[in-house]
PDB file of C-alpha atoms (C1' of nucleotides) in Angstrom:
ATOM      1  CA  MET A   1      -2.373   1.967  15.890  1.00  0.00           C
ATOM      2  CA  PHE A   2      -4.041   2.224  12.402  1.00  0.00           C
ATOM      3  CA  ASN A   3      -7.673   2.627  11.612  1.00  0.00           C
ATOM      4  CA  TYR A   4      -9.210   1.925   8.515  1.00  0.00           C
ATOM      5  CA  ASP A   5      -9.455   4.455   6.400  1.00  0.00           C
ATOM      6  CA  GLU A   6      -5.618   5.109   6.735  1.00  0.00           C
ATOM      7  CA  THR A   7      -5.038   1.154   5.740  1.00  0.00           C
ATOM      8  CA  ILE A   8      -6.857   1.790   2.513  1.00  0.00           C
ATOM      9  CA  ALA A   9      -5.854   5.639   1.516  1.00  0.00           C
ATOM     10  CA  ASN A  10      -2.264   4.210   2.127  1.00  0.00           C
ATOM     11  CA  ARG A  11      -3.076   1.103  -0.290  1.00  0.00           C
ATOM     12  CA  LEU A  12      -4.731   3.409  -2.941  1.00  0.00           C
ATOM     13  CA  ALA A  13      -1.423   5.185  -2.199  1.00  0.00           C
ATOM     14  CA  GLU A  14       1.230   2.883  -3.289  1.00  0.00           C
ATOM     15  CA  LEU A  15      -1.446   2.038  -5.884  1.00  0.00           C
ATOM     16  CA  GLY A  16      -0.807   5.167  -6.940  1.00  0.00           C
ATOM     17  CA  HIS A  17       2.375   5.034  -8.721  1.00  0.00           C
ATOM     18  CA  VAL A  18       3.052   3.927 -12.107  1.00  0.00           C
ATOM     19  CA  HIS A  19       5.165   1.244 -11.359  1.00  0.00           C
ATOM     20  CA  ARG A  20       3.147  -0.188  -8.813  1.00  0.00           C
ATOM     21  CA  LEU A  21       0.564   0.174 -10.461  1.00  0.00           C
ATOM     22  CA  ALA A  22       1.766  -2.003 -13.393  1.00  0.00           C
ATOM     23  CA  ILE A  23       3.630  -4.223 -10.998  1.00  0.00           C
ATOM     24  CA  TYR A  24       0.577  -5.473  -9.528  1.00  0.00           C
ATOM     25  CA  ARG A  25      -1.359  -5.126 -12.976  1.00  0.00           C
ATOM     26  CA  THR A  26       1.398  -8.030 -14.265  1.00  0.00           C
ATOM     27  CA  LEU A  27       1.395  -9.555 -11.198  1.00  0.00           C
ATOM     28  CA  ILE A  28      -2.983  -9.976 -11.145  1.00  0.00           C
ATOM     29  CA  GLN A  29      -2.037 -11.553 -14.821  1.00  0.00           C
ATOM     30  CA  ALA A  30      -0.052 -13.682 -13.589  1.00  0.00           C
ATOM     31  CA  GLY A  31      -2.692 -15.983 -11.430  1.00  0.00           C
ATOM     32  CA  ASP A  32      -1.731 -17.664  -7.532  1.00  0.00           C
ATOM     33  CA  GLN A  33       1.189 -18.792  -8.321  1.00  0.00           C
ATOM     34  CA  GLY A  34       2.967 -16.056  -8.556  1.00  0.00           C
ATOM     35  CA  LEU A  35       5.864 -14.894 -10.346  1.00  0.00           C
ATOM     36  CA  PRO A  36       9.032 -14.407  -9.724  1.00  0.00           C
ATOM     37  CA  VAL A  37      10.845 -11.060  -9.039  1.00  0.00           C
ATOM     38  CA  GLY A  38      13.069 -11.275 -12.293  1.00  0.00           C
ATOM     39  CA  GLU A  39      10.368 -12.078 -14.439  1.00  0.00           C
ATOM     40  CA  VAL A  40       8.698  -8.760 -13.499  1.00  0.00           C
ATOM     41  CA  GLN A  41      11.818  -7.380 -14.179  1.00  0.00           C
ATOM     42  CA  LYS A  42      12.167  -8.713 -17.628  1.00  0.00           C
ATOM     43  CA  ALA A  43       8.746  -7.886 -18.091  1.00  0.00           C
ATOM     44  CA  LEU A  44       8.746  -4.467 -16.353  1.00  0.00           C
ATOM     45  CA  GLN A  45      12.386  -3.290 -17.262  1.00  0.00           C
ATOM     46  CA  ILE A  46      12.783  -1.528 -13.808  1.00  0.00           C
ATOM     47  CA  PRO A  47      16.244  -1.815 -12.466  1.00  0.00           C
ATOM     48  CA  ASN A  48      16.200  -4.508  -9.810  1.00  0.00           C
ATOM     49  CA  SER A  49      17.124  -2.847  -6.940  1.00  0.00           C
ATOM     50  CA  THR A  50      14.272   0.028  -7.595  1.00  0.00           C
ATOM     51  CA  LEU A  51      11.620  -2.923  -8.738  1.00  0.00           C
ATOM     52  CA  SER A  52      12.688  -4.432  -5.037  1.00  0.00           C
ATOM     53  CA  HIS A  53      11.753  -1.551  -3.348  1.00  0.00           C
ATOM     54  CA  HIS A  54       8.219  -0.816  -4.724  1.00  0.00           C
ATOM     55  CA  ILE A  55       8.130  -4.178  -4.583  1.00  0.00           C
ATOM     56  CA  SER A  56       8.677  -4.059  -0.837  1.00  0.00           C
ATOM     57  CA  ARG A  57       6.432  -1.050  -0.374  1.00  0.00           C
ATOM     58  CA  MET A  58       3.357  -3.195  -1.678  1.00  0.00           C
ATOM     59  CA  VAL A  59       4.028  -5.701   0.199  1.00  0.00           C
ATOM     60  CA  ASN A  60       3.992  -3.668   3.428  1.00  0.00           C
ATOM     61  CA  VAL A  61       0.521  -2.765   2.784  1.00  0.00           C
ATOM     62  CA  GLY A  62      -0.384  -5.945   2.096  1.00  0.00           C
ATOM     63  CA  LEU A  63      -1.302  -5.699  -1.800  1.00  0.00           C
ATOM     64  CA  VAL A  64       1.128  -7.950  -2.076  1.00  0.00           C
ATOM     65  CA  LYS A  65       2.911 -11.593  -0.371  1.00  0.00           C
ATOM     66  CA  GLN A  66       5.840 -13.157  -1.177  1.00  0.00           C
ATOM     67  CA  THR A  67       6.777 -16.620  -0.754  1.00  0.00           C
ATOM     68  CA  ARG A  68      10.870 -17.954  -1.465  1.00  0.00           C
ATOM     69  CA  LYS A  69      10.690 -21.496  -3.351  1.00  0.00           C
ATOM     70  CA  SER A  70      14.531 -22.303  -3.798  1.00  0.00           C
ATOM     71  CA  ARG A  71      16.330 -19.663  -4.939  1.00  0.00           C
ATOM     72  CA  THR A  72      13.991 -17.576  -6.292  1.00  0.00           C
ATOM     73  CA  LEU A  73      11.091 -15.081  -4.581  1.00  0.00           C
ATOM     74  CA  TYR A  74       7.965 -15.372  -6.248  1.00  0.00           C
ATOM     75  CA  CYS A  75       5.314 -12.484  -5.567  1.00  0.00           C
ATOM     76  CA  ILE A  76       1.331 -12.997  -5.311  1.00  0.00           C
ATOM     77  CA  ALA A  77      -0.736 -10.362  -5.613  1.00  0.00           C
ATOM     78  CA  GLN A  78      -2.841 -10.024  -2.644  1.00  0.00           C
ATOM     79  CA  TYR A  79      -6.632  -9.797  -4.209  1.00  0.00           C
ATOM     80  CA  ARG A  80      -8.471  -9.194  -1.258  1.00  0.00           C
ATOM     81  CA  ALA A  81      -6.308  -6.404  -0.043  1.00  0.00           C
ATOM     82  CA  LEU A  82      -7.660  -4.736  -3.579  1.00  0.00           C
ATOM     83  CA  ASN A  83     -10.949  -5.672  -2.855  1.00  0.00           C
ATOM     84  CA  ASP A  84     -11.339  -4.285   0.266  1.00  0.00           C
ATOM     85  CA  VAL A  85     -10.029  -1.054  -1.431  1.00  0.00           C
ATOM     86  CA  LEU A  86     -13.153  -1.359  -3.787  1.00  0.00           C
ATOM     87  CA  LEU A  87     -15.620  -1.457  -1.289  1.00  0.00           C
ATOM     88  CA  TYR A  88     -14.814   0.614   0.216  1.00  0.00           C
ATOM     89  CA  LEU A  89     -14.530   3.302  -2.365  1.00  0.00           C
ATOM     90  CA  GLN A  90     -17.907   1.216  -4.326  1.00  0.00           C
ATOM     91  CA  GLU A  91     -19.667   2.013  -0.321  1.00  0.00           C
ATOM     92  CA  ASN A  92     -18.108   5.287   0.722  1.00  0.00           C
ATOM     93  CA  CYS A  93     -17.660   7.330  -2.633  1.00  0.00           C
ATOM     94  CA  CYS A  94     -20.315   5.815  -4.593  1.00  0.00           C
ATOM     95  CA  LYS A  95     -23.746   7.242  -2.433  1.00  0.00           C
ATOM     96  CA  GLY A  96     -26.728   6.865  -4.737  1.00  0.00           C
ATOM     97  CA  ILE A  97     -25.396   6.891  -7.950  1.00  0.00           C
ATOM     98  CA  ASP A  98     -26.639   3.692 -10.409  1.00  0.00           C
ATOM     99  CA  TYR A  99     -25.116   2.447 -13.445  1.00  0.00           C
TER     100      TYR A  99
ATOM    101  CA  MET B   1       2.200  14.067 -23.138  1.00  0.00           C
ATOM    102  CA  PHE B   2       0.077  11.846 -20.827  1.00  0.00           C
ATOM    103  CA  ASN B   3      -1.168   8.161 -20.899  1.00  0.00           C
ATOM    104  CA  TYR B   4      -3.917   6.646 -19.149  1.00  0.00           C
ATOM    105  CA  ASP B   5      -2.073   4.751 -16.768  1.00  0.00           C
ATOM    106  CA  GLU B   6      -0.672   7.723 -15.583  1.00  0.00           C
ATOM    107  CA  THR B   7      -3.994   9.904 -14.985  1.00  0.00           C
ATOM    108  CA  ILE B   8      -4.906   7.026 -12.515  1.00  0.00           C
ATOM    109  CA  ALA B   9      -2.365   6.241 -11.209  1.00  0.00           C
ATOM    110  CA  ASN B  10      -2.234   9.425 -10.416  1.00  0.00           C
ATOM    111  CA  ARG B  11      -6.183  10.185  -9.356  1.00  0.00           C
ATOM    112  CA  LEU B  12      -5.171   7.373  -7.023  1.00  0.00           C
ATOM    113  CA  ALA B  13      -1.912   8.848  -5.230  1.00  0.00           C
ATOM    114  CA  GLU B  14      -4.392  11.235  -3.999  1.00  0.00           C
ATOM    115  CA  LEU B  15      -6.935   9.428  -3.139  1.00  0.00           C
ATOM    116  CA  GLY B  16      -4.471   8.091  -1.223  1.00  0.00           C
ATOM    117  CA  HIS B  17      -4.374  10.690   1.335  1.00  0.00           C
ATOM    118  CA  VAL B  18      -6.059  10.057   4.884  1.00  0.00           C
ATOM    119  CA  HIS B  19      -6.964  14.035   4.484  1.00  0.00           C
ATOM    120  CA  ARG B  20      -8.026  14.359   0.253  1.00  0.00           C
ATOM    121  CA  LEU B  21      -9.373  10.706   0.581  1.00  0.00           C
ATOM    122  CA  ALA B  22     -11.958  12.278   3.805  1.00  0.00           C
ATOM    123  CA  ILE B  23     -12.070  15.387   1.634  1.00  0.00           C
ATOM    124  CA  TYR B  24     -13.529  13.136  -1.592  1.00  0.00           C
ATOM    125  CA  ARG B  25     -15.788  11.137   1.179  1.00  0.00           C
ATOM    126  CA  THR B  26     -17.394  14.083   2.351  1.00  0.00           C
ATOM    127  CA  LEU B  27     -17.908  15.887  -1.474  1.00  0.00           C
ATOM    128  CA  ILE B  28     -19.672  13.086  -2.690  1.00  0.00           C
ATOM    129  CA  GLN B  29     -21.851  12.857   0.260  1.00  0.00           C
ATOM    130  CA  ALA B  30     -22.574  16.653  -0.084  1.00  0.00           C
ATOM    131  CA  GLY B  31     -24.578  15.047  -3.737  1.00  0.00           C
ATOM    132  CA  ASP B  32     -24.367  17.373  -6.906  1.00  0.00           C
ATOM    133  CA  GLN B  33     -23.912  20.460  -5.913  1.00  0.00           C
ATOM    134  CA  GLY B  34     -21.017  20.593  -3.453  1.00  0.00           C
ATOM    135  CA  LEU B  35     -19.524  22.248  -0.549  1.00  0.00           C
ATOM    136  CA  PRO B  36     -18.080  25.210   0.247  1.00  0.00           C
ATOM    137  CA  VAL B  37     -14.729  25.459   1.303  1.00  0.00           C
ATOM    138  CA  GLY B  38     -15.513  26.601   4.179  1.00  0.00           C
ATOM    139  CA  GLU B  39     -18.274  24.175   4.745  1.00  0.00           C
ATOM    140  CA  VAL B  40     -15.396  21.414   4.611  1.00  0.00           C
ATOM    141  CA  GLN B  41     -12.958  22.932   6.754  1.00  0.00           C
ATOM    142  CA  LYS B  42     -15.545  23.090   9.487  1.00  0.00           C
ATOM    143  CA  ALA B  43     -16.509  19.284   8.731  1.00  0.00           C
ATOM    144  CA  LEU B  44     -12.611  18.072   9.063  1.00  0.00           C
ATOM    145  CA  GLN B  45     -11.178  20.668  11.201  1.00  0.00           C
ATOM    146  CA  ILE B  46      -8.035  20.704   8.761  1.00  0.00           C
ATOM    147  CA  PRO B  47      -6.504  23.886   8.630  1.00  0.00           C
ATOM    148  CA  ASN B  48      -7.688  27.517   6.217  1.00  0.00           C
ATOM    149  CA  SER B  49      -4.017  26.638   4.046  1.00  0.00           C
ATOM    150  CA  THR B  50      -3.695  23.180   4.424  1.00  0.00           C
ATOM    151  CA  LEU B  51      -7.482  22.537   2.655  1.00  0.00           C
ATOM    152  CA  SER B  52      -6.806  24.504  -0.472  1.00  0.00           C
ATOM    153  CA  HIS B  53      -3.521  22.817  -1.346  1.00  0.00           C
ATOM    154  CA  HIS B  54      -5.072  19.174  -0.792  1.00  0.00           C
ATOM    155  CA  ILE B  55      -7.855  20.299  -2.244  1.00  0.00           C
ATOM    156  CA  SER B  56      -6.415  21.739  -5.961  1.00  0.00           C
ATOM    157  CA  ARG B  57      -4.729  18.429  -6.386  1.00  0.00           C
ATOM    158  CA  MET B  58      -7.682  16.701  -6.849  1.00  0.00           C
ATOM    159  CA  VAL B  59      -9.385  19.498  -9.413  1.00  0.00           C
ATOM    160  CA  ASN B  60      -5.237  18.906 -10.855  1.00  0.00           C
ATOM    161  CA  VAL B  61      -6.203  15.143 -11.640  1.00  0.00           C
ATOM    162  CA  GLY B  62     -10.305  15.690 -12.187  1.00  0.00           C
ATOM    163  CA  LEU B  63     -11.162  14.433  -8.348  1.00  0.00           C
ATOM    164  CA  VAL B  64     -12.678  17.207  -8.034  1.00  0.00           C
ATOM    165  CA  LYS B  65     -14.399  20.746  -9.411  1.00  0.00           C
ATOM    166  CA  GLN B  66     -14.932  24.040  -8.069  1.00  0.00           C
ATOM    167  CA  THR B  67     -17.539  26.672  -9.034  1.00  0.00           C
ATOM    168  CA  ARG B  68     -18.086  29.880  -7.670  1.00  0.00           C
ATOM    169  CA  LYS B  69     -21.495  31.571  -5.856  1.00  0.00           C
ATOM    170  CA  SER B  70     -20.203  34.464  -5.494  1.00  0.00           C
ATOM    171  CA  ARG B  71     -18.183  34.445  -2.419  1.00  0.00           C
ATOM    172  CA  THR B  72     -18.245  30.721  -2.021  1.00  0.00           C
ATOM    173  CA  LEU B  73     -15.894  28.379  -3.935  1.00  0.00           C
ATOM    174  CA  TYR B  74     -18.399  25.623  -4.217  1.00  0.00           C
ATOM    175  CA  CYS B  75     -16.388  22.198  -4.135  1.00  0.00           C
ATOM    176  CA  ILE B  76     -17.942  18.845  -6.438  1.00  0.00           C
ATOM    177  CA  ALA B  77     -16.385  15.551  -6.291  1.00  0.00           C
ATOM    178  CA  GLN B  78     -16.547  14.336 -10.163  1.00  0.00           C
ATOM    179  CA  TYR B  79     -17.755  10.623  -9.682  1.00  0.00           C
ATOM    180  CA  ARG B  80     -16.877   9.863 -13.688  1.00  0.00           C
ATOM    181  CA  ALA B  81     -13.128  10.350 -12.643  1.00  0.00           C
ATOM    182  CA  LEU B  82     -13.799   7.745  -9.095  1.00  0.00           C
ATOM    183  CA  ASN B  83     -15.417   5.648 -11.832  1.00  0.00           C
ATOM    184  CA  ASP B  84     -13.065   5.920 -14.025  1.00  0.00           C
ATOM    185  CA  VAL B  85     -10.778   4.131 -11.876  1.00  0.00           C
ATOM    186  CA  LEU B  86     -12.681   2.093 -10.349  1.00  0.00           C
ATOM    187  CA  LEU B  87     -13.223   0.820 -13.999  1.00  0.00           C
ATOM    188  CA  TYR B  88      -9.480   0.266 -14.345  1.00  0.00           C
ATOM    189  CA  LEU B  89      -9.141  -1.339 -11.475  1.00  0.00           C
ATOM    190  CA  GLN B  90     -11.801  -4.230 -11.962  1.00  0.00           C
ATOM    191  CA  GLU B  91     -10.742  -4.547 -15.600  1.00  0.00           C
ATOM    192  CA  ASN B  92      -7.259  -4.705 -15.181  1.00  0.00           C
ATOM    193  CA  CYS B  93      -6.286  -5.816 -11.375  1.00  0.00           C
ATOM    194  CA  CYS B  94      -9.269  -8.787 -11.344  1.00  0.00           C
ATOM    195  CA  LYS B  95      -8.801 -10.759 -14.247  1.00  0.00           C
ATOM    196  CA  GLY B  96     -11.226 -13.727 -13.988  1.00  0.00           C
ATOM    197  CA  ILE B  97     -12.211 -13.089 -10.176  1.00  0.00           C
ATOM    198  CA  ASP B  98     -16.141 -13.834  -9.152  1.00  0.00           C
ATOM    199  CA  TYR B  99     -18.032 -12.656  -6.550  1.00  0.00           C
TER     200      TYR B  99
ATOM    201  C1'  DA C   1     -12.901  50.761   3.707  1.00  0.00           C
ATOM    202  C1'  DT C   2     -14.902  46.557   5.836  1.00  0.00           C
ATOM    203  C1'  DA C   3     -15.795  41.268   6.477  1.00  0.00           C
ATOM    204  C1'  DT C   4     -15.884  37.144   3.926  1.00  0.00           C
ATOM    205  C1'  DT C   5     -14.105  33.596   1.587  1.00  0.00           C
ATOM    206  C1'  DA C   6     -10.194  31.009   0.376  1.00  0.00           C
ATOM    207  C1'  DT C   7      -6.150  30.939  -1.973  1.00  0.00           C
ATOM    208  C1'  DT C   8      -0.860  31.833  -2.797  1.00  0.00           C
ATOM    209  C1'  DT C   9       3.375  32.752  -1.081  1.00  0.00           C
ATOM    210  C1'  DC C  10       6.824  31.079   1.607  1.00  0.00           C
ATOM    211  C1'  DG C  11      10.184  27.820   4.371  1.00  0.00           C
ATOM    212  C1'  DA C  12      10.910  24.642   6.986  1.00  0.00           C
ATOM    213  C1'  DT C  13      10.609  19.265   7.806  1.00  0.00           C
ATOM    214  C1'  DA C  14      10.152  14.739   6.325  1.00  0.00           C
ATOM    215  C1'  DA C  15       9.574  11.470   2.701  1.00  0.00           C
ATOM    216  C1'  DT C  16       9.770   9.452  -1.888  1.00  0.00           C
ATOM    217  C1'  DT C  17      12.159   8.353  -6.099  1.00  0.00           C
ATOM    218  C1'  DC C  18      16.220   6.112  -8.484  1.00  0.00           C
ATOM    219  C1'  DT C  19      19.585   4.022  -9.148  1.00  0.00           C
ATOM    220  C1'  DA C  20      24.929   1.685  -8.675  1.00  0.00           C
ATOM    221  C1'  DA C  21      27.383  -1.350  -5.838  1.00  0.00           C
ATOM    222  C1'  DA C  22      27.553  -3.613  -1.398  1.00  0.00           C
ATOM    223  C1'  DA C  23      25.634  -8.215   0.508  1.00  0.00           C
ATOM    224  C1'  DA C  24      22.434 -11.650   1.019  1.00  0.00           C
ATOM    225  C1'  DT C  25      20.042 -16.041   0.498  1.00  0.00           C
ATOM    226  C1'  DA C  26      20.348 -20.262  -1.170  1.00  0.00           C
ATOM    227  C1'  DT C  27      21.351 -23.709  -4.607  1.00  0.00           C
ATOM    228  C1'  DA C  28      25.001 -26.102  -7.543  1.00  0.00           C
ATOM    229  C1'  DG C  29      29.471 -28.334  -9.136  1.00  0.00           C
ATOM    230  C1'  DT C  30      32.954 -30.019  -8.665  1.00  0.00           C
TER     231       DT C  30
ATOM    232  C1'  DA D   1      33.020 -28.754   2.544  1.00  0.00           C
ATOM    233  C1'  DC D   2      34.240 -25.169  -0.698  1.00  0.00           C
ATOM    234  C1'  DT D   3      33.255 -22.225  -4.651  1.00  0.00           C
ATOM    235  C1'  DA D   4      30.922 -19.843  -8.285  1.00  0.00           C
ATOM    236  C1'  DT D   5      27.237 -19.224  -9.610  1.00  0.00           C
ATOM    237  C1'  DA D   6      22.092 -16.734  -9.604  1.00  0.00           C
ATOM    238  C1'  DT D   7      18.629 -14.462  -7.060  1.00  0.00           C
ATOM    239  C1'  DT D   8      17.212 -10.267  -4.327  1.00  0.00           C
ATOM    240  C1'  DT D   9      17.817  -7.413  -0.858  1.00  0.00           C
ATOM    241  C1'  DT D  10      19.720  -3.962   1.249  1.00  0.00           C
ATOM    242  C1'  DT D  11      22.853   0.134   1.712  1.00  0.00           C
ATOM    243  C1'  DA D  12      23.820   4.706   0.855  1.00  0.00           C
ATOM    244  C1'  DG D  13      23.736   8.849  -0.762  1.00  0.00           C
ATOM    245  C1'  DA D  14      21.814  12.943  -4.462  1.00  0.00           C
ATOM    246  C1'  DA D  15      17.563  14.918  -6.337  1.00  0.00           C
ATOM    247  C1'  DT D  16      13.470  15.243  -6.350  1.00  0.00           C
ATOM    248  C1'  DT D  17       8.413  15.748  -4.189  1.00  0.00           C
ATOM    249  C1'  DA D  18       5.460  16.170  -0.187  1.00  0.00           C
ATOM    250  C1'  DT D  19       3.371  17.853   4.028  1.00  0.00           C
ATOM    251  C1'  DC D  20       1.535  21.618   6.736  1.00  0.00           C
ATOM    252  C1'  DG D  21       0.367  25.579   8.614  1.00  0.00           C
ATOM    253  C1'  DA D  22       1.183  30.724   9.288  1.00  0.00           C
ATOM    254  C1'  DA D  23       0.726  35.224   7.113  1.00  0.00           C
ATOM    255  C1'  DA D  24       0.148  38.230   2.749  1.00  0.00           C
ATOM    256  C1'  DT D  25      -3.178  38.260  -0.327  1.00  0.00           C
ATOM    257  C1'  DA D  26      -6.469  37.794  -3.915  1.00  0.00           C
ATOM    258  C1'  DA D  27     -11.434  37.794  -4.455  1.00  0.00           C
ATOM    259  C1'  DT D  28     -15.890  39.226  -3.888  1.00  0.00           C
ATOM    260  C1'  DA D  29     -19.925  41.691  -1.448  1.00  0.00           C
ATOM    261  C1'  DT D  30     -22.136  45.057   2.583  1.00  0.00           C
TER     262       DT D  30
END
DNA sequence: ATATTATTTCGATAATTCTAAAAATATAGT
DNA sequence: ACTATATTTTTAGAATTATCGAAATAATAT
């Protein structure tokens, strides 16, 4: 149904929003144990419902995973999903350029 | 007016569309001399007007530059703009992960 | 003038963005 | 078990923005 180009484009599109990019950054900094939605909310000052929508979009494209521990939902950045994107860009959009 | 996070997010958003990602890939492969709009059109089979819209969006965020040579407009992928994005992601979204 | 190359206009449709308010989920206290 | 509380999602609705492409326009060259 979706080819790989679409998967990559979808992830790029989700990262392409200031709030979502900030959310992803925050979650990466939190490490493997993740961060409760409420903590993200405190950190970024985004209203609950808005934040929830953004997070669920990132979950849909595999950038974030959620696991519940009693009442709190932990959000965990899926580093591999971003890595797929980085590798794609490096392989397909960086032909023959050295640093 | 725009901070750096916004610049990066805007570029990510533009890359986050299957057609535009394909356009950027095609232009990168074409190298420094770039590719006429018409050639991109032949390669990707996107209608003129649609293609023009997509290209102008990428120009707006600095991912592509255009220079005219007589009747043909050459589109040149701005590699540095993508590189900014890659560096941002590596520095801000890849904390402590090695390969 | 005519042809070539590409953009802009325009209109229709669809998707995104935002958030207050209601609902769902899960625990703790009594 | 029942109720209150905590945490997060879902619903719903309005405003904005994106997407697409045919048709009109612009820019250049012959």
